[in-house]
Short mmCIF file of C-alpha atoms in Angstrom, two decimals:
data_model
loop_
_atom_site.label_atom_id
_atom_site.label_comp_id
_atom_site.label_asym_id
_atom_site.label_seq_id
_atom_site.Cartn_x
_atom_site.Cartn_y
_atom_site.Cartn_z
CA MET P 1 34.02 45.99 77.51
CA SER P 2 31.25 45.47 80.05
CA ALA P 3 28.67 46.60 77.50
CA LYS P 4 29.82 43.89 75.06
CA LEU P 5 29.66 41.21 77.75
CA GLU P 6 26.18 42.36 78.72
CA ALA P 7 25.08 42.21 75.09
CA LYS P 8 26.40 38.67 74.71
CA ARG P 9 24.63 37.67 77.92
CA VAL P 10 21.34 39.07 76.65
CA VAL P 11 21.71 37.30 73.28
CA SER P 12 22.49 33.98 74.98
CA HIS P 13 19.24 34.20 76.94
CA THR P 14 16.99 34.90 73.99
CA PRO P 15 14.31 32.29 73.10
CA ARG P 16 16.07 31.49 69.85
CA ALA P 17 19.34 30.72 71.66
CA LYS P 18 17.51 28.54 74.16
CA HIS P 19 15.77 26.62 71.38
CA THR P 20 19.12 26.09 69.62
CA SER P 21 20.68 24.79 72.84
CA VAL P 22 17.79 22.38 73.45
CA PHE P 23 17.96 21.14 69.85
CA ALA P 24 21.73 20.54 70.12
CA SER P 25 21.28 18.63 73.38
CA ALA P 26 18.50 16.52 71.87
CA LEU P 27 20.62 15.79 68.81
CA ARG P 28 23.57 14.68 70.93
CA PHE P 29 21.30 12.47 73.02
CA PHE P 30 19.80 10.92 69.89
CA LEU P 31 23.23 10.21 68.36
CA LEU P 32 24.48 8.65 71.61
CA LEU P 33 21.33 6.53 71.82
CA MET P 34 21.82 5.31 68.23
CA ILE P 35 25.47 4.43 68.91
CA LEU P 36 24.43 2.57 72.08
CA CYS P 37 21.83 0.56 70.15
CA ILE P 38 24.36 -0.38 67.46
CA VAL P 39 26.88 -1.48 70.09
CA LEU P 40 24.31 -3.54 72.00
CA LEU P 41 22.81 -5.29 68.96
CA PRO P 42 25.29 -8.23 69.07
CA VAL P 43 24.68 -8.58 72.81
CA TYR P 44 20.94 -8.72 72.16
CA VAL P 45 21.36 -11.49 69.58
CA LEU P 46 23.67 -13.40 71.94
CA PHE P 47 21.21 -13.11 74.80
CA ILE P 48 18.03 -14.19 73.02
CA THR P 49 19.79 -16.98 71.11
CA SER P 50 21.11 -18.42 74.36
CA PHE P 51 17.49 -19.20 75.36
CA LYS P 52 16.47 -20.79 72.05
CA SER P 53 16.34 -24.48 71.28
CA GLY P 54 18.34 -25.91 68.40
CA ALA P 55 15.31 -25.94 66.11
CA GLU P 56 14.67 -22.23 66.66
CA VAL P 57 18.22 -21.06 65.89
CA ASN P 58 18.03 -19.71 62.38
CA PRO P 59 19.67 -16.67 60.75
CA SER P 60 16.31 -15.55 59.36
CA THR P 61 14.84 -15.37 62.88
CA ALA P 62 17.95 -14.17 64.69
CA TRP P 63 16.16 -11.00 65.89
CA SER P 64 13.02 -12.82 67.05
CA LEU P 65 12.41 -13.66 70.67
CA PRO P 66 12.31 -17.37 71.55
CA SER P 67 8.90 -18.98 71.55
CA GLU P 68 9.76 -20.62 74.88
CA TRP P 69 12.50 -19.38 77.21
CA LYS P 70 14.64 -22.35 78.17
CA PHE P 71 17.65 -22.49 80.49
CA ASP P 72 19.05 -25.76 79.14
CA ASN P 73 21.73 -23.94 77.15
CA TRP P 74 22.90 -22.03 80.22
CA ILE P 75 23.07 -25.15 82.37
CA ARG P 76 25.01 -27.01 79.69
CA ALA P 77 27.36 -24.09 79.14
CA TRP P 78 28.03 -23.66 82.87
CA ASP P 79 28.81 -27.37 83.29
CA ALA P 80 31.30 -27.13 80.41
CA LEU P 81 32.94 -23.87 81.50
CA LYS P 82 33.02 -23.86 85.29
CA GLY P 83 36.36 -25.69 85.48
CA GLY P 84 37.88 -23.36 82.88
CA ILE P 85 36.63 -20.30 84.77
CA VAL P 86 38.38 -21.44 87.94
CA ARG P 87 41.61 -22.14 86.03
CA SER P 88 41.39 -18.74 84.32
CA LEU P 89 41.04 -17.02 87.69
CA ILE P 90 44.08 -18.93 88.94
CA LEU P 91 45.90 -17.70 85.83
CA VAL P 92 44.88 -14.05 85.52
CA ILE P 93 44.95 -12.89 89.14
CA PRO P 94 48.61 -13.74 89.93
CA SER P 95 49.85 -12.81 86.44
CA SER P 96 48.09 -9.42 86.60
CA ILE P 97 49.43 -8.58 90.05
CA ILE P 98 52.99 -9.77 89.37
CA SER P 99 53.29 -7.98 86.03
CA ALA P 100 51.88 -4.82 87.65
CA ILE P 101 54.48 -4.94 90.43
CA LEU P 102 57.35 -5.55 88.00
CA GLY P 103 56.10 -2.81 85.69
CA SER P 104 55.84 -0.42 88.63
CA MET P 105 59.44 -1.08 89.64
CA ASN P 106 60.66 -0.67 86.08
CA GLY P 107 58.66 2.52 85.60
CA PHE P 108 60.02 4.08 88.78
CA VAL P 109 63.63 3.26 87.94
CA LEU P 110 63.34 4.45 84.35
CA SER P 111 61.61 7.69 85.35
CA ARG P 112 63.84 8.67 88.29
CA TRP P 113 67.22 7.04 87.61
CA LYS P 114 68.69 8.51 84.44
CA PHE P 115 71.62 6.12 84.02
CA PRO P 116 73.57 5.95 80.73
CA GLY P 117 71.46 4.17 78.16
CA SER P 118 68.23 4.37 80.19
CA ASN P 119 66.26 5.59 77.17
CA ILE P 120 67.62 2.73 75.07
CA VAL P 121 66.61 0.22 77.75
CA PHE P 122 63.12 1.73 77.88
CA THR P 123 62.83 1.56 74.09
CA LEU P 124 63.91 -2.08 74.04
CA ILE P 125 61.32 -2.91 76.70
CA LEU P 126 58.63 -1.23 74.63
CA PHE P 127 59.51 -3.38 71.64
CA GLY P 128 57.63 -6.17 73.39
CA MET P 129 54.38 -4.27 72.82
CA PHE P 130 54.78 -4.20 69.05
CA ILE P 131 56.00 -7.72 68.31
CA PRO P 132 53.02 -9.80 67.08
CA TYR P 133 52.46 -12.99 69.02
CA GLN P 134 52.17 -14.93 65.77
CA ALA P 135 55.69 -13.90 64.73
CA VAL P 136 57.34 -15.49 67.78
CA MET P 137 55.01 -18.41 68.41
CA ILE P 138 57.17 -21.14 66.83
CA PRO P 139 60.48 -20.13 68.50
CA LEU P 140 58.61 -19.50 71.74
CA MET P 141 57.10 -22.97 71.56
CA LYS P 142 60.54 -24.50 71.08
CA LEU P 143 61.91 -22.46 74.00
CA VAL P 144 59.10 -23.47 76.35
CA VAL P 145 59.37 -27.15 75.39
CA SER P 146 63.15 -27.13 75.85
CA ALA P 147 62.84 -25.40 79.21
CA GLY P 148 60.21 -27.90 80.33
CA GLN P 149 62.38 -30.83 79.32
CA SER P 150 65.38 -29.36 81.14
CA LEU P 151 63.39 -28.79 84.33
CA GLY P 152 61.52 -32.07 84.07
CA VAL P 153 58.08 -30.42 84.11
CA THR P 154 55.15 -30.33 81.71
CA PRO P 155 55.64 -27.22 79.53
CA PHE P 156 51.91 -26.77 78.97
CA GLY P 157 49.11 -25.65 81.23
CA ILE P 158 48.31 -22.79 83.57
CA PRO P 159 51.88 -22.26 84.96
CA ALA P 160 53.31 -21.82 81.45
CA LEU P 161 50.52 -19.40 80.49
CA MET P 162 51.04 -17.46 83.70
CA LEU P 163 54.73 -16.97 82.96
CA LEU P 164 54.01 -15.89 79.38
CA HIS P 165 51.39 -13.33 80.38
CA ILE P 166 53.66 -11.90 83.07
CA VAL P 167 56.50 -11.45 80.59
CA TYR P 168 54.33 -10.02 77.83
CA GLY P 169 52.56 -7.71 80.28
CA ILE P 170 55.75 -6.03 81.51
CA PRO P 171 56.15 -3.59 78.54
CA ILE P 172 52.69 -2.01 78.76
CA CYS P 173 52.84 -1.93 82.56
CA THR P 174 56.26 -0.27 82.43
CA LEU P 175 54.99 2.36 79.98
CA ILE P 176 51.93 3.25 82.07
CA PHE P 177 53.86 3.45 85.33
CA ARG P 178 56.74 5.42 83.81
CA ASN P 179 54.32 8.02 82.43
CA TYR P 180 52.65 8.26 85.82
CA TYR P 181 55.87 8.56 87.80
CA GLU P 182 57.07 11.30 85.46
CA SER P 183 54.13 13.38 86.72
CA VAL P 184 55.01 12.85 90.39
CA PRO P 185 56.53 16.10 91.77
CA GLU P 186 60.30 15.93 92.05
CA GLU P 187 60.10 17.69 95.40
CA LEU P 188 58.34 14.67 96.89
CA VAL P 189 61.18 12.34 95.91
CA GLU P 190 63.82 14.86 96.96
CA ALA P 191 62.23 15.18 100.39
CA ALA P 192 62.54 11.44 100.88
CA ARG P 193 66.19 11.56 99.85
CA VAL P 194 66.87 14.38 102.31
CA ASP P 195 65.40 12.23 105.06
CA GLY P 196 67.95 9.55 104.17
CA ALA P 197 65.74 7.19 102.18
CA GLY P 198 67.37 5.25 99.37
CA MET P 199 65.74 4.34 96.08
CA LEU P 200 63.99 1.22 97.41
CA ARG P 201 62.81 2.99 100.55
CA THR P 202 61.56 5.95 98.52
CA TYR P 203 59.70 3.61 96.20
CA GLY P 204 58.13 1.55 98.98
CA SER P 205 57.26 4.34 101.42
CA VAL P 206 56.55 7.35 99.20
CA VAL P 207 55.85 6.39 95.60
CA LEU P 208 54.01 3.07 95.99
CA PRO P 209 51.19 4.39 98.23
CA ILE P 210 50.26 7.07 95.65
CA SER P 211 50.26 4.60 92.74
CA ILE P 212 46.91 2.93 93.47
CA THR P 213 45.14 4.37 90.43
CA SER P 214 47.90 3.22 88.10
CA PHE P 215 47.82 -0.24 89.65
CA VAL P 216 44.09 -0.39 89.01
CA VAL P 217 44.67 0.54 85.36
CA VAL P 218 47.34 -2.08 84.66
CA ILE P 219 45.61 -4.82 86.64
CA ILE P 220 42.36 -4.27 84.74
CA TRP P 221 44.27 -4.20 81.47
CA GLN P 222 46.25 -7.37 82.27
CA PHE P 223 43.18 -9.12 83.64
CA THR P 224 41.29 -8.46 80.41
CA GLN P 225 44.18 -9.44 78.13
CA ALA P 226 44.92 -12.69 79.97
CA TRP P 227 41.26 -13.64 80.38
CA ASN P 228 40.38 -13.13 76.71
CA ASP P 229 43.58 -14.66 75.32
CA PHE P 230 43.07 -17.60 72.99
CA LEU P 231 46.29 -17.82 70.95
CA PHE P 232 48.62 -18.51 73.87
CA ALA P 233 45.99 -20.78 75.41
CA LEU P 234 45.72 -22.77 72.19
CA PHE P 235 49.48 -23.33 71.95
CA PHE P 236 50.47 -23.62 75.62
CA GLY P 237 47.25 -24.31 77.53
CA GLY P 238 47.14 -28.01 76.83
CA SER P 239 43.57 -29.30 76.51
CA ALA P 240 40.21 -27.85 77.43
CA GLN P 241 40.41 -29.85 80.66
CA THR P 242 43.71 -28.25 81.72
CA GLY P 243 43.56 -24.83 80.03
CA PRO P 244 41.67 -21.58 80.61
CA VAL P 245 38.05 -20.81 79.86
CA THR P 246 38.70 -19.79 76.24
CA LEU P 247 39.73 -23.36 75.39
CA ALA P 248 36.65 -24.73 77.12
CA LEU P 249 34.48 -22.26 75.21
CA ASN P 250 36.08 -23.31 71.93
CA GLU P 251 35.39 -26.97 72.68
CA LEU P 252 31.79 -26.14 73.59
CA ALA P 253 31.32 -24.44 70.23
CA HIS P 254 33.03 -27.11 68.11
CA GLY P 255 32.92 -30.22 70.26
CA SER P 256 30.04 -31.96 68.46
CA ILE P 257 29.05 -32.75 64.92
CA MET P 258 26.23 -30.20 64.97
CA ALA P 259 27.15 -26.70 66.09
CA ASP P 260 25.64 -25.88 69.47
CA TYR P 261 24.70 -22.25 68.80
CA GLY P 262 22.51 -21.83 71.85
CA GLY P 263 25.10 -23.30 74.20
CA SER P 264 27.85 -21.28 72.52
CA MET P 265 25.95 -18.02 72.99
CA ALA P 266 25.26 -18.79 76.64
CA GLY P 267 28.88 -19.81 77.12
CA ALA P 268 30.13 -16.58 75.54
CA LEU P 269 28.02 -14.53 77.95
CA ILE P 270 29.20 -16.57 80.93
CA ALA P 271 32.85 -16.33 79.88
CA SER P 272 32.63 -12.56 79.41
CA ALA P 273 30.91 -11.92 82.74
CA PRO P 274 34.08 -11.62 84.91
CA THR P 275 35.65 -8.90 82.74
CA LEU P 276 32.31 -7.10 82.55
CA ILE P 277 32.01 -7.16 86.34
CA VAL P 278 35.55 -5.82 86.71
CA TYR P 279 34.83 -2.89 84.41
CA ILE P 280 31.49 -2.13 86.07
CA PHE P 281 33.02 -1.82 89.54
CA LEU P 282 36.44 -0.43 88.61
CA GLY P 283 35.71 1.42 85.36
CA LYS P 284 35.80 4.90 86.91
CA TYR P 285 39.19 4.15 88.49
CA PHE P 286 40.42 2.89 85.13
CA VAL P 287 39.55 6.18 83.40
CA SER P 288 40.97 8.35 86.18
CA GLY P 289 44.13 6.27 86.29
CA MET P 290 44.64 6.57 82.54
CA MET P 291 44.30 10.34 82.81
CA SER P 292 46.44 10.73 85.93
CA GLY P 293 49.72 10.51 84.06
CA SER P 294 48.62 12.35 80.94
CA VAL P 295 49.50 15.80 82.26
CA LYS P 296 52.81 16.45 83.93
CA GLY P 297 53.01 18.77 86.89
#
């Protein structure tokens, strides 16, 4: 047996094996570099077009650098979007945190309290993930308008969008947290019960402190979904002056007779910056949190 292992070790260190390994590494690097270039091509066009004047924006010269780098498009886009960015932050931060907390509670109960029909309840909650927004938009509009009339409030704007994103975020948050809590050792929960802790005390003192990675996952997910949403914003956000940044970006792109391509490109980069920053600083926690509940035990 040792002779075979020694032979394999000798073969693996031959010049031919080393050349094959180097070639495979170079090929992988080349393929990854090509994929990266393909992915970044639209970003390149967005970036250089955002510095071009209206006369320079032409499909035939979309890949060409601007003859003169101008910041007029960026200034105009920022003036049009800054109010929407603030309103979007007011929308996405509370809705992400609230839906994460509710999903965490649901996930803990559904993973540790096997009451009759618990699997049916979990399945019904998950249905919310698979119902297209377009299919429920008209009845949802009627429901929101009726509720607003009954309460004597305006049914459109940031509060209505916040409520909608919280409700629609509960299914995915519940799924992620339930999968994570299924991987938590049963002995940890049993130890809390032996010490006299009830379900709420166990959740608050034992389970919640070890759920940080899952909270990062669902908050990033909800932040991205709510920030990039346009359909709900179009129906329930009101106008570009009262709605989130996606409505302001849409008005910037189609608000004049002539399409403002340069301003639209600059606005798209500005509007995407918050989600990009979130993923840059929290991306590693997002990946580790997604993997934390993938293996039980």
